Coordinates of C-alpha atoms in Angstrom, one line a residue:
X1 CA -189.9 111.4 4.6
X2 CA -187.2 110.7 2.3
X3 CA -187.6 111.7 -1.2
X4 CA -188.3 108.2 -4.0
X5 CA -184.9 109.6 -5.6
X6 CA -183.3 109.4 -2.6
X7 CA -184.7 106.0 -1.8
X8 CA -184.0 104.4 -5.5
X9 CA -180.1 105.7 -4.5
X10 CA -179.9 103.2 -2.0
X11 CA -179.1 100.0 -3.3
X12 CA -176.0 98.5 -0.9
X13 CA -178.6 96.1 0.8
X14 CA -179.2 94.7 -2.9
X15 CA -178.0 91.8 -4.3
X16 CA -179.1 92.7 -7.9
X17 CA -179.4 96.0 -9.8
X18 CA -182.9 97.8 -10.2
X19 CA -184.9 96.6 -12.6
X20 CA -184.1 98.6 -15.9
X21 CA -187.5 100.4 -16.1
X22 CA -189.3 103.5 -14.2
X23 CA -190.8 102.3 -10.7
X24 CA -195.1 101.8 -11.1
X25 CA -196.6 102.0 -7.2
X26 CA -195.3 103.9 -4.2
X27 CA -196.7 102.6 -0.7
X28 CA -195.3 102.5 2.9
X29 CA -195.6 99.4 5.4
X30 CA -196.3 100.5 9.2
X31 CA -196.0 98.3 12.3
X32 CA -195.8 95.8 10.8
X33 CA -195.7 92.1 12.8
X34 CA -193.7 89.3 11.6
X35 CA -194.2 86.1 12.0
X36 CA -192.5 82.6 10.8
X37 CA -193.2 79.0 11.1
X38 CA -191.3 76.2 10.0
X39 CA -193.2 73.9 7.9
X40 CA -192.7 70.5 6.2
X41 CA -191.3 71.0 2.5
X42 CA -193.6 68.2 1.3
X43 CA -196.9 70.1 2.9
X44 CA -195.6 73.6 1.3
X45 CA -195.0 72.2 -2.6
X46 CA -198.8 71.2 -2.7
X47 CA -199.5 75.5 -2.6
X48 CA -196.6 76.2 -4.3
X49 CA -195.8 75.8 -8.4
X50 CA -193.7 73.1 -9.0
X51 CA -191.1 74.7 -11.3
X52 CA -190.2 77.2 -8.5
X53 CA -187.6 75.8 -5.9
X54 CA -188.5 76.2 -1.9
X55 CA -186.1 79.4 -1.0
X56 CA -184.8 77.4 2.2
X57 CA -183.7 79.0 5.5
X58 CA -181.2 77.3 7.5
X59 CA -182.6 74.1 5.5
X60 CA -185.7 74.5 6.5
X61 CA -189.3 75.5 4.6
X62 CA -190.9 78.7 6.3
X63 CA -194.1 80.1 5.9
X64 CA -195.3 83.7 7.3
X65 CA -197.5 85.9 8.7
X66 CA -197.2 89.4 7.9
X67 CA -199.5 92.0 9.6
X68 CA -199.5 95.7 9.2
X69 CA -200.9 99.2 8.1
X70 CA -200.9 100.2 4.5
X71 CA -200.4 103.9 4.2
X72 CA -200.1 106.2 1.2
X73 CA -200.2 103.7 -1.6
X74 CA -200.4 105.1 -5.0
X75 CA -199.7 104.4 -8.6
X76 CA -196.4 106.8 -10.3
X77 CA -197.9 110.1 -10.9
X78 CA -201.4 109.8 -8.6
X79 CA -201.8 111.1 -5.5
X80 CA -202.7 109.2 -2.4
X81 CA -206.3 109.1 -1.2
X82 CA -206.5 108.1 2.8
X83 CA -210.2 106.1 2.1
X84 CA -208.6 104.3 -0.7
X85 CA -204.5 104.0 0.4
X86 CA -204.6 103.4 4.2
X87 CA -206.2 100.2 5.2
X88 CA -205.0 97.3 7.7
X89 CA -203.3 94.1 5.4
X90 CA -202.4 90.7 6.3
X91 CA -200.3 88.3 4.1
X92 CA -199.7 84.8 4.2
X93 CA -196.5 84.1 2.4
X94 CA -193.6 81.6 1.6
X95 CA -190.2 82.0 0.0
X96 CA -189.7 80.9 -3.5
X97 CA -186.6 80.9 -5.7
X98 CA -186.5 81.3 -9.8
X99 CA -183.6 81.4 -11.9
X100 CA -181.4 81.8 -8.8
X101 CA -183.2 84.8 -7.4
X102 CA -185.2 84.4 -3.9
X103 CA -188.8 85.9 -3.9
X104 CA -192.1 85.9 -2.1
X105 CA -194.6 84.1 -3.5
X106 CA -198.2 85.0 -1.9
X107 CA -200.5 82.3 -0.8
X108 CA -203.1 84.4 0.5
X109 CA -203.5 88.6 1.4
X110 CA -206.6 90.3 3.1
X111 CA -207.4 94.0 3.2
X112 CA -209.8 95.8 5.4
X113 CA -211.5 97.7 2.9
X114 CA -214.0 96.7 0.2
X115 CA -213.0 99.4 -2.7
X116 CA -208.9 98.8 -1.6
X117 CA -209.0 95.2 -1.9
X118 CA -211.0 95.2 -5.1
X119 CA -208.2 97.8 -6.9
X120 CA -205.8 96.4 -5.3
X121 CA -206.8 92.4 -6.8
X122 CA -207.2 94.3 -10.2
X123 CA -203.9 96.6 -10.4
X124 CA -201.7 93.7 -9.2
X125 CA -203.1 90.7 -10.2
X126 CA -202.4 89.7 -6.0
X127 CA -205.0 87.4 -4.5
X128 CA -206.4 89.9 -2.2
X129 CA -209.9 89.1 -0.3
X130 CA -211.8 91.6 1.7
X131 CA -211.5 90.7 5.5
X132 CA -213.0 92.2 8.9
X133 CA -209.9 93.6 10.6
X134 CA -209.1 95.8 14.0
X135 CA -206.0 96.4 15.8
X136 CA -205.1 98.7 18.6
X137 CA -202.9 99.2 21.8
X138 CA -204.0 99.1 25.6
X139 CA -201.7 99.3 28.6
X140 CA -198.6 98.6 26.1
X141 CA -200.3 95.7 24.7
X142 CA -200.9 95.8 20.8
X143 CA -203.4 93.7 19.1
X144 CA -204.3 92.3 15.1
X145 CA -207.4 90.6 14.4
X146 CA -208.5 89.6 11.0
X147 CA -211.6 87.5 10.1
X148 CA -211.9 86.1 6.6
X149 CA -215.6 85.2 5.8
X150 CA -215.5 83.6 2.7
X151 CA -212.8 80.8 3.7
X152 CA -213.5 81.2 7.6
X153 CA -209.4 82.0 8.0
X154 CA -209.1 83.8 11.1
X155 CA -206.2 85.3 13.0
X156 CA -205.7 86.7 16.2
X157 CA -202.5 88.3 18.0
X158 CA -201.7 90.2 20.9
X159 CA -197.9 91.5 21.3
X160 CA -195.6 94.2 22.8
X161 CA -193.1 95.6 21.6
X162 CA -189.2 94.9 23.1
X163 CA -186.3 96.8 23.3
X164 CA -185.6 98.9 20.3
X165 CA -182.4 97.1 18.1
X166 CA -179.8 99.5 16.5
X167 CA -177.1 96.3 15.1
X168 CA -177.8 93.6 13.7
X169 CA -177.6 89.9 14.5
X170 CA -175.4 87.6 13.6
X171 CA -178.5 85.4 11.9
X172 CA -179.0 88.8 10.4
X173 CA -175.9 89.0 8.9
X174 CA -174.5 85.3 8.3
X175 CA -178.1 83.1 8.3
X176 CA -179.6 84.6 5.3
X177 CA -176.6 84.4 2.9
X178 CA -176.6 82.8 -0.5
X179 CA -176.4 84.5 -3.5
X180 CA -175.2 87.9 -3.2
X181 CA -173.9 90.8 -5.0
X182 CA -171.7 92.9 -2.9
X183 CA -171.1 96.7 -4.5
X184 CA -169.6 98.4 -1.0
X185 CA -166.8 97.9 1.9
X186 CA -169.2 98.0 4.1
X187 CA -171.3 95.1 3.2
X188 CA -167.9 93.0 2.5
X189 CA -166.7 93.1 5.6
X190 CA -169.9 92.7 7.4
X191 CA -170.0 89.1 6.0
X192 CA -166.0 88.1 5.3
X193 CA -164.3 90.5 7.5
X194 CA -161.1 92.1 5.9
X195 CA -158.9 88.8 7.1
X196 CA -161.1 86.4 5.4
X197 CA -159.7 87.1 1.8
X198 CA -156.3 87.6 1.6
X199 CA -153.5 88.8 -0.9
X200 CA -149.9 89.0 -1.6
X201 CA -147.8 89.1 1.5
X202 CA -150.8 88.2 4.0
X203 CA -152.2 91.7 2.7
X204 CA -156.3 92.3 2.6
X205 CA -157.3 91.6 -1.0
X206 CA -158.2 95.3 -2.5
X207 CA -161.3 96.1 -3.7
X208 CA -161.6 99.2 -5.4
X209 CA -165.9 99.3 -4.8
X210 CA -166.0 102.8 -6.8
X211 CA -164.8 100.3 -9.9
X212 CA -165.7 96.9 -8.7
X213 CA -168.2 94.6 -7.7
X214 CA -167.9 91.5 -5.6
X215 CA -169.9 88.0 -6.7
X216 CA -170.2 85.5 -3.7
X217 CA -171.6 82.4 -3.5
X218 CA -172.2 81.6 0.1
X219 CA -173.3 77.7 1.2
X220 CA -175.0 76.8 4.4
X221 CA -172.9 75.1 7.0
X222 CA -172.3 71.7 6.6
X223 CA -170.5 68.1 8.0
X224 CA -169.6 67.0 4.5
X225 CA -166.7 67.9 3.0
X226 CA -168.0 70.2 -0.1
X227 CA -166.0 72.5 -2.1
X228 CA -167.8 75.2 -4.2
X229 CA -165.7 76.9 -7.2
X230 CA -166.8 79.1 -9.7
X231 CA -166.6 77.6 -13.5
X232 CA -167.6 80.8 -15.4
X233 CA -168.6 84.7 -16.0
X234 CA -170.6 85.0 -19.0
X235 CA -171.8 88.5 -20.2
X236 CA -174.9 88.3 -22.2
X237 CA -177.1 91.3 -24.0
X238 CA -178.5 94.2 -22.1
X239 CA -175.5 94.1 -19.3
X240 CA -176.7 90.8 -18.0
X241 CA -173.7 88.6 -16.1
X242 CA -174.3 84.7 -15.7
X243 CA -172.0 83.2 -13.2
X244 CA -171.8 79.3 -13.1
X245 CA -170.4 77.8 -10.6
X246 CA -170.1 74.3 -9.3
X247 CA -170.9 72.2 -6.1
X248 CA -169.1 68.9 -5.5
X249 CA -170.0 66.8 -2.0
X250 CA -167.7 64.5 -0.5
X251 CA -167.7 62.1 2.9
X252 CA -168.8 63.3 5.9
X253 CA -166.3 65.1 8.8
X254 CA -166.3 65.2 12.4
X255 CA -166.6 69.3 11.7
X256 CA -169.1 72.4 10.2
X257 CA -167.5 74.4 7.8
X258 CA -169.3 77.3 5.5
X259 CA -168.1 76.6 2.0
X260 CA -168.0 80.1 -0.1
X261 CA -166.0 81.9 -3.2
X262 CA -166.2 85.5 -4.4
X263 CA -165.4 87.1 -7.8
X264 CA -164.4 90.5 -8.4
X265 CA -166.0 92.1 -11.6
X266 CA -165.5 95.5 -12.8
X267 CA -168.4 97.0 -12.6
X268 CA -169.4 98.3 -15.7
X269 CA -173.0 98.9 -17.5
X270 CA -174.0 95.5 -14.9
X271 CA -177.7 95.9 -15.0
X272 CA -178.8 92.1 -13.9
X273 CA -176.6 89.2 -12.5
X274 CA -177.6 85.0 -12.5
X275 CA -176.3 82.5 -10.3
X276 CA -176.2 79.2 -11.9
X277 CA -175.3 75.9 -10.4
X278 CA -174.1 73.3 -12.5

C-alpha cells in the first residue's frame, strides 16, 4: 500500500491545489459498483439547495448509486479498528457545482453497522442511516443488497465483472471536461494534443510545466455559434487566482464544434484557482 505522502504527491489528475491544511480521515473504497441514471433537472432541484448549480454531464442531470466496502477508515493519528472501519456502504448521490468547483452532494448514505454509522453521522456531519446489507460472489456472479428500515429504501444488484481496462475512453478523457487546471505534459496533450495549440512558425506552443500551469476552459459541444474568451487573471490573498472569462452565443450552424481557451500562468505560490463566467 502506498504510503499518504506518497499519495498527497499525486496531484496531476487535479484540477485545483490541495486544500492548504493537514488531511483529517484516511479510508479506502473496495469494489466498489457504479451506477448512473439520468434524471429530469426539475425532479433533482426539489433535493438539492437552490443556490448550488446542477454539475451537468453531457447536458444532462445524473443521479448515482454507489456501492462498496469501507476498509481501514480512521481519523489522522488513530489507528484503524476492523469492527469499527470495515463495513459495507451505499450512497445515493448527485453532482453539485459552487463557486465554479464540481462536487458531490449526498442525498442519502447507509452503513451496515450500528456503532460505524452512528460515528460516522457524528464525525462528518453525513446523513448516514444504519441499513441491513450483504453482498457476495457465486459462480462469477457478485451481489449488493441493502434494506433501509426506517424509509423502506431497498436496493438490490447482481453483476459481473468485464474485461479489465488499462486506457482510458474517449468519454473519459473529453466528456467530463470543464474547468480544469492542467500542471503536466501529460494531461495537456491527453485533452488538446500537441497540434491543437500552436505557435510561431506552426511550432507546438511550449509549456515549460516545471514553471507553468495551464488554465482551460472547456465548453460542451454545441450547434450554435459560441465563442468563449478569457476577460481576466486576478490574484487575490493567500495565492488564490480568479479567472473570468466570457461566453457569447450566436445563431445556430449546420455543425458541432467544442468551444475552449487556455491560459498559461507561472506557477508560483498558486494554492486555489476560480473560474468565473461573466
Amino acid at each position: 500500500m502506498k504510503e499518504i505522502k506518497d499519495i498527497l504527491k499525486n496531484i496531476s489528475h487535479r484540477t485545483w491545489g490541495l486544500p492548504n491544511r493537514k488531511w483529517s480521515y484516511y479510508q479506502q473504497w473496495n469494489d466498489a459498483l457504479f451506477l448512473h441514471w439520468k434524471v429530469e433537472e426539475s425532479e433533482l432541484q426539489k433535493f438539492t439547495p437552490s443556490n448550488l448549480p446542477i454539475d451537468k454531464f453531457q447536458g444532462e442531470s445524473w443521479v448515482s448509486i454507489v456501492a462498496f466496502s469501507m476498509e481501514k477508515i480512521r481519523p489522522r493519528n488513530l489507528p484503524s479498528i476492523s469492527w469499527i472501519s470495515n463495513f459495507a456502504e451505499i450512497n445515493v448521490r448527485t453532482y453539485l457545482t459552487k463557486d465554479n468547483k464540481p462536487g458531490v452532494y449526498f442525498l442519502n448514505i447507509e452503513a451496515q453497522k450500528n456503532i460505524s454509522t452512528f460515528i460516522a453521522k457524528k464525525l462528518s456531519g453525513l446523513p448516514y442511516e444504519k441499513a441491513e446489507m450483504t453482498r457476495g460472489e457465486k459462480d462469477n456472479l457478485k451481489h449488493f443488497s441493502s434494506y433501509n428500515k426506517k424509509k423502506n429504501f431497498r436496493f438490490e444488484s447482481k453483476f459481473r465483472l468485464g474485461k479489465e481496462l488499462t486506457e482510458k475512453s474517449e468519454l473519459d478523457i473529453v466528456g467530463n471536461l470543464s474547468n480544469l487546471v492542467i500542471r503536466n505534459d501529460e494531461k495537456f496533450n491527453e485533452i488538446f494534443s500537441m497540434a491543437t495549440v500552436m505557435g510561431k512558425q506552426g511550432r507546438p506552443t511550449e509549456i515549460d510545466f516545471s514553471k507553468e500551469l495551464v488554465l482551460a476552459v472547456i465548453l460542451p459541444e454545441t450547434d450554435f455559434e459560441t465563442s468563449v474568451m478569457p476577460v481576466s487573471v486576478q490574484k487575490g490573498e493567500n495565492g488564490k487566482i480568479t479567472l473570468i472569462y466570457q461566453k457569447v452565443v450566436g445563431q445556430k450552424q449546420s455543425y458541432v464544434s467544442k468551444p475552449s481557451f487556455i491560459v498559461v500562468l507561472e506557477n508560483e505560490d498558486i494554492l486555489d484557482i476560480e473560474f468565473v463566467e461573466l
